[in-house]
XYZ file of N, CA and C in Angstrom:
333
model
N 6.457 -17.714 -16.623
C 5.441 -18.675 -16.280
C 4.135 -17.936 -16.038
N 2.932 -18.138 -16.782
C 1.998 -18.070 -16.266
C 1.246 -18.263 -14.931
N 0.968 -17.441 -13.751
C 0.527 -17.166 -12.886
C -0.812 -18.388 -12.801
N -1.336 -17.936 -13.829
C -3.605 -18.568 -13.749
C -2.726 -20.313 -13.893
N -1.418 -20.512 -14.546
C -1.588 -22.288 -14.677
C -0.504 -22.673 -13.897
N -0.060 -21.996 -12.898
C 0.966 -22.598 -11.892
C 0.077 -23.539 -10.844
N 1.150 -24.048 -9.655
C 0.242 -25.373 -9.065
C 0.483 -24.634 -7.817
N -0.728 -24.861 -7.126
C -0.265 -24.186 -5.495
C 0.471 -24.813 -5.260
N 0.964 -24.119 -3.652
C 2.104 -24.310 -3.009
C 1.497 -24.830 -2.057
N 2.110 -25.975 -1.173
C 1.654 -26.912 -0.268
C 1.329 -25.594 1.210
N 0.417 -25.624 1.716
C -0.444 -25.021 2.641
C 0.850 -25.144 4.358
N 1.460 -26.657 4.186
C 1.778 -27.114 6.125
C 3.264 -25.898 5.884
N 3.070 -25.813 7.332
C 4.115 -24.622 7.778
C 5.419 -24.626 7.729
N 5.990 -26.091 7.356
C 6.983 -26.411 7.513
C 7.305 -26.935 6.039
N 6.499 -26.461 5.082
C 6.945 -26.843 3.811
C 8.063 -26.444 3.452
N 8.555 -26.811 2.170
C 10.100 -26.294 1.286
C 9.754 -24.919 0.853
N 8.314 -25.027 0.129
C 8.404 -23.258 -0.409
C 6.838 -23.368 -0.090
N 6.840 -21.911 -0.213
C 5.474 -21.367 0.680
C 5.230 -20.019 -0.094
N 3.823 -19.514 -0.126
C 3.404 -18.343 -0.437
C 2.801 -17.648 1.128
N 3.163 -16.386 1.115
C 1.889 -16.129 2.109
C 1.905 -14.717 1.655
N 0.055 -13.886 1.940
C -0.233 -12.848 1.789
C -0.422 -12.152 3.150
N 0.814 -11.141 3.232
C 0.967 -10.345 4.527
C -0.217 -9.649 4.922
N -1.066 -9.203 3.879
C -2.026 -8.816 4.040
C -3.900 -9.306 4.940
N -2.850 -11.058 4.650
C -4.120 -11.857 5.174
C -4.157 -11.972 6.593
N -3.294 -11.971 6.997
C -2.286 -12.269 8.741
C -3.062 -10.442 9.803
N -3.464 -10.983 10.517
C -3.823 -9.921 11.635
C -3.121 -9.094 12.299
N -2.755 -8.214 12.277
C -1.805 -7.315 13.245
C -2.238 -8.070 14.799
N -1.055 -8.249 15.151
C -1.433 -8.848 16.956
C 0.004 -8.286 18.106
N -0.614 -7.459 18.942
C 0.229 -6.301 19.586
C 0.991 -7.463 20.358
N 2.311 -7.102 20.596
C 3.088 -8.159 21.298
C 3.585 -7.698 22.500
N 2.781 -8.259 23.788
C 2.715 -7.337 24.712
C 4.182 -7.399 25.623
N 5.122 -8.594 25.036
C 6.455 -7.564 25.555
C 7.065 -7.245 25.270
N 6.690 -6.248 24.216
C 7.742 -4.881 23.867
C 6.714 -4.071 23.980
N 7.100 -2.379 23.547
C 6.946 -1.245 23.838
C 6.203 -0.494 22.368
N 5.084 -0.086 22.234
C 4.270 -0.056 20.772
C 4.877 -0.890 19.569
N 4.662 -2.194 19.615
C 5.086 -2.722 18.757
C 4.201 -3.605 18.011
N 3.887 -4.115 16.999
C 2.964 -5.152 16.629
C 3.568 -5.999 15.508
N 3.238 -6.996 15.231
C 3.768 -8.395 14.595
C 2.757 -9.101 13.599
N 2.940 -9.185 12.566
C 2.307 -10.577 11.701
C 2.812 -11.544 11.186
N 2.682 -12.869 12.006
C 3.470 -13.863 11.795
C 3.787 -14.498 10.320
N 4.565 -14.717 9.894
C 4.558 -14.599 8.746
C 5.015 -16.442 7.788
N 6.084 -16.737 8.505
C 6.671 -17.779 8.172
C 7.431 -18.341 9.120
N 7.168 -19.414 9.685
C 7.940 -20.689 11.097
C 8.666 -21.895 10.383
N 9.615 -22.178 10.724
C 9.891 -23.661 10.865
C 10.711 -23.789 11.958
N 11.791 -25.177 11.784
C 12.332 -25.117 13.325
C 13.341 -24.279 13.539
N 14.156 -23.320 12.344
C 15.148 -23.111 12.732
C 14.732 -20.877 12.317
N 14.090 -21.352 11.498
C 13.663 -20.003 10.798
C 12.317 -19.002 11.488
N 12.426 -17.980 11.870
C 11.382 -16.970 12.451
C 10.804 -16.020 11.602
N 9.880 -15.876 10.767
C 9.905 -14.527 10.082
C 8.721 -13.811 10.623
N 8.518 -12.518 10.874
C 7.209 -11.959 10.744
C 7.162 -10.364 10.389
N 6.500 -9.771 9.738
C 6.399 -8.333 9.462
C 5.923 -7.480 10.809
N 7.316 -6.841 11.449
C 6.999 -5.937 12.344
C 6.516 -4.513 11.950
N 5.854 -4.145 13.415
C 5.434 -2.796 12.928
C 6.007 -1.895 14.412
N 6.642 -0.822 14.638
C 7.060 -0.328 15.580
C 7.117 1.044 15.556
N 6.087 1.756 16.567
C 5.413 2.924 16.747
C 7.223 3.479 17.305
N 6.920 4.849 16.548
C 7.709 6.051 17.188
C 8.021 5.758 18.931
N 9.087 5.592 19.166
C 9.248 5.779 20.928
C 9.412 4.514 21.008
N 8.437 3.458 20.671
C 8.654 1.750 21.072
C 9.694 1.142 20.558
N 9.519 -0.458 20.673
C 10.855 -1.231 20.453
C 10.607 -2.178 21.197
N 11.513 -3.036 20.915
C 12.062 -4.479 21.441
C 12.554 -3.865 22.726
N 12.987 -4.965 23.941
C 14.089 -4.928 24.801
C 14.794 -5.996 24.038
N 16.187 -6.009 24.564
C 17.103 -7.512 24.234
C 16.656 -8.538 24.657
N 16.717 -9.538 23.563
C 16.319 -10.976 23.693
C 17.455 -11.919 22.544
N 17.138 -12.715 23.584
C 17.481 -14.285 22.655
C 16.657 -14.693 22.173
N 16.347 -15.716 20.984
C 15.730 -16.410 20.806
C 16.137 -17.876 20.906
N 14.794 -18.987 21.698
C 15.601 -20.233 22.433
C 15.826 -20.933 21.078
N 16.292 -21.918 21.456
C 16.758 -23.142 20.215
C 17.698 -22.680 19.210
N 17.090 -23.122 18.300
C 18.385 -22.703 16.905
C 18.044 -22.010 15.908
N 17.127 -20.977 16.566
C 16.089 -20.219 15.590
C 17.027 -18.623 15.038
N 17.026 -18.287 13.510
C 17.154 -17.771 12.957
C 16.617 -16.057 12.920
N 16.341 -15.133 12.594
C 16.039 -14.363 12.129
C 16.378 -13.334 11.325
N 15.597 -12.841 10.163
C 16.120 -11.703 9.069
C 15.090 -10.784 9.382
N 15.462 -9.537 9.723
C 14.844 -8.311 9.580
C 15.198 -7.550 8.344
N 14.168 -6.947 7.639
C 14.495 -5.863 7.092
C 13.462 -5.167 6.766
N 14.410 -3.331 6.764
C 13.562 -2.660 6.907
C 13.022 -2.102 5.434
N 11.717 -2.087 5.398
C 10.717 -1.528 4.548
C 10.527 0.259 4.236
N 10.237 0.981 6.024
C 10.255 2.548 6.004
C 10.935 2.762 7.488
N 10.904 4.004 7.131
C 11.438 4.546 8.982
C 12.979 4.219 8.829
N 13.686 4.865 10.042
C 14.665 4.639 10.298
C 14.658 4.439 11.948
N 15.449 3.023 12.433
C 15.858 2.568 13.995
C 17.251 2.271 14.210
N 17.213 1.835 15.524
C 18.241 1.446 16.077
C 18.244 -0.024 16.376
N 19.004 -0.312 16.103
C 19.762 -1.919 16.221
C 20.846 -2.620 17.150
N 20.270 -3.314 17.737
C 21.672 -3.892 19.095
C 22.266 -5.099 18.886
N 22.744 -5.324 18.206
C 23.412 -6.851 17.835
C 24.748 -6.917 18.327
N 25.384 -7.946 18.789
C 27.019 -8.616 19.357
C 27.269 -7.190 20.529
N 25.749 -6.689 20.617
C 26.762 -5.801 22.087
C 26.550 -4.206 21.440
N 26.285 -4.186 20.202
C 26.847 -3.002 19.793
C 25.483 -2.288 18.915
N 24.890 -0.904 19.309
C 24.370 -0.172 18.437
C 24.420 0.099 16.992
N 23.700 0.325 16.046
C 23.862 0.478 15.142
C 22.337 0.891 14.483
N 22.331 2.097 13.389
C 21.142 2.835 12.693
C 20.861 1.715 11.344
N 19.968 1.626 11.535
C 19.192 0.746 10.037
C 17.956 2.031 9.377
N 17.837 1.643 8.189
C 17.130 2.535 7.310
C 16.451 1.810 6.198
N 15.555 2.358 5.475
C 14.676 1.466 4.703
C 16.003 0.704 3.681
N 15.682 -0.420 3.238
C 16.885 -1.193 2.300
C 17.295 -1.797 3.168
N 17.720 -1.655 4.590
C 19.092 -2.512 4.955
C 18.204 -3.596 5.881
N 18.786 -4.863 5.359
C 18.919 -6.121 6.121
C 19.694 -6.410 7.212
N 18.771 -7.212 8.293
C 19.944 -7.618 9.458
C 19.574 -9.319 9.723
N 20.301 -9.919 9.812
C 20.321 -11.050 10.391
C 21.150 -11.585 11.492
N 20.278 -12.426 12.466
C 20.948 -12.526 13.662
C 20.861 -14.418 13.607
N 22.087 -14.651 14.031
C 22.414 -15.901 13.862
C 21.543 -16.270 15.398
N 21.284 -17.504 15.546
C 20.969 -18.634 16.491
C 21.748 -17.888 17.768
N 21.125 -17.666 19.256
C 21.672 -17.980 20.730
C 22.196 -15.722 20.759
N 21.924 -15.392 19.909
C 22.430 -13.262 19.705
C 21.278 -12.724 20.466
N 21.785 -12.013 21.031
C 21.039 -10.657 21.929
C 20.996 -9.973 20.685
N 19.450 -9.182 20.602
C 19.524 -8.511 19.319
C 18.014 -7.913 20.191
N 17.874 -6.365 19.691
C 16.655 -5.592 19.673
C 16.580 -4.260 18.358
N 15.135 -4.254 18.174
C 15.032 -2.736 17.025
C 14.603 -2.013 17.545
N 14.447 -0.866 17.919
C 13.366 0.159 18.410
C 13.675 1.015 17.246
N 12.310 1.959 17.850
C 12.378 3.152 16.462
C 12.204 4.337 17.368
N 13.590 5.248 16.954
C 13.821 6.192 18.162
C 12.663 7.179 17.918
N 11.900 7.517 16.845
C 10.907 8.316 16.809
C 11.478 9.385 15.959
């Protein structure tokens, strides 16, 4: 398909399909975690996405997220640590994590 004669994609946040340029979104420091920063990326009610960024030494603490909200991480560069169902675990560029609805889950990046 030609790119120049496709039809945009509906703009509201809660559409079916969506474009967004990560590039357009502001880095905004998220002041509770530990050198970490966030660009929100994609919301609806059940789904969270945003491109983290996490300085050497920083990280998440454990959290829930409320309601029935979703999340997929994956990593791009670097290598961290991962706390999901209780349990540690090393992630590296390639690997995906997803944490179902009501999970204690944190990333830090041991540096």
């Amino acid at each position: 398909m030609d790119p120049e004669a496709s039809v945009p994609l509906k703009e509201d946040p809660v559409a079916q399909a969506k474009l967004v340029h990560s590039d357009d979104i502001s880095w905004t420091k998220n002041p509770k975690y530990v050198d970490t920063w966030f660009r929100r990326l994609v919301t609806s009610d059940n789904l969270s996405t945003s491109l983290i960024r996490i300085e050497p030494g920083g990280g998440q603490v454990p959290h829930v997220h409320p309601n029935d909200i979703e999340e997929v991480t994956y990593a791009l560069e670097g290598e961290g640590d991962v706390l999901i169902s209780g349990r540690w675990q090393k992630c590296a560029p390639g690997d995906c994590l997803y944490v179902g609805p009501g999970l204690e889950h944190c990333v830090k990046n041991p540096g």
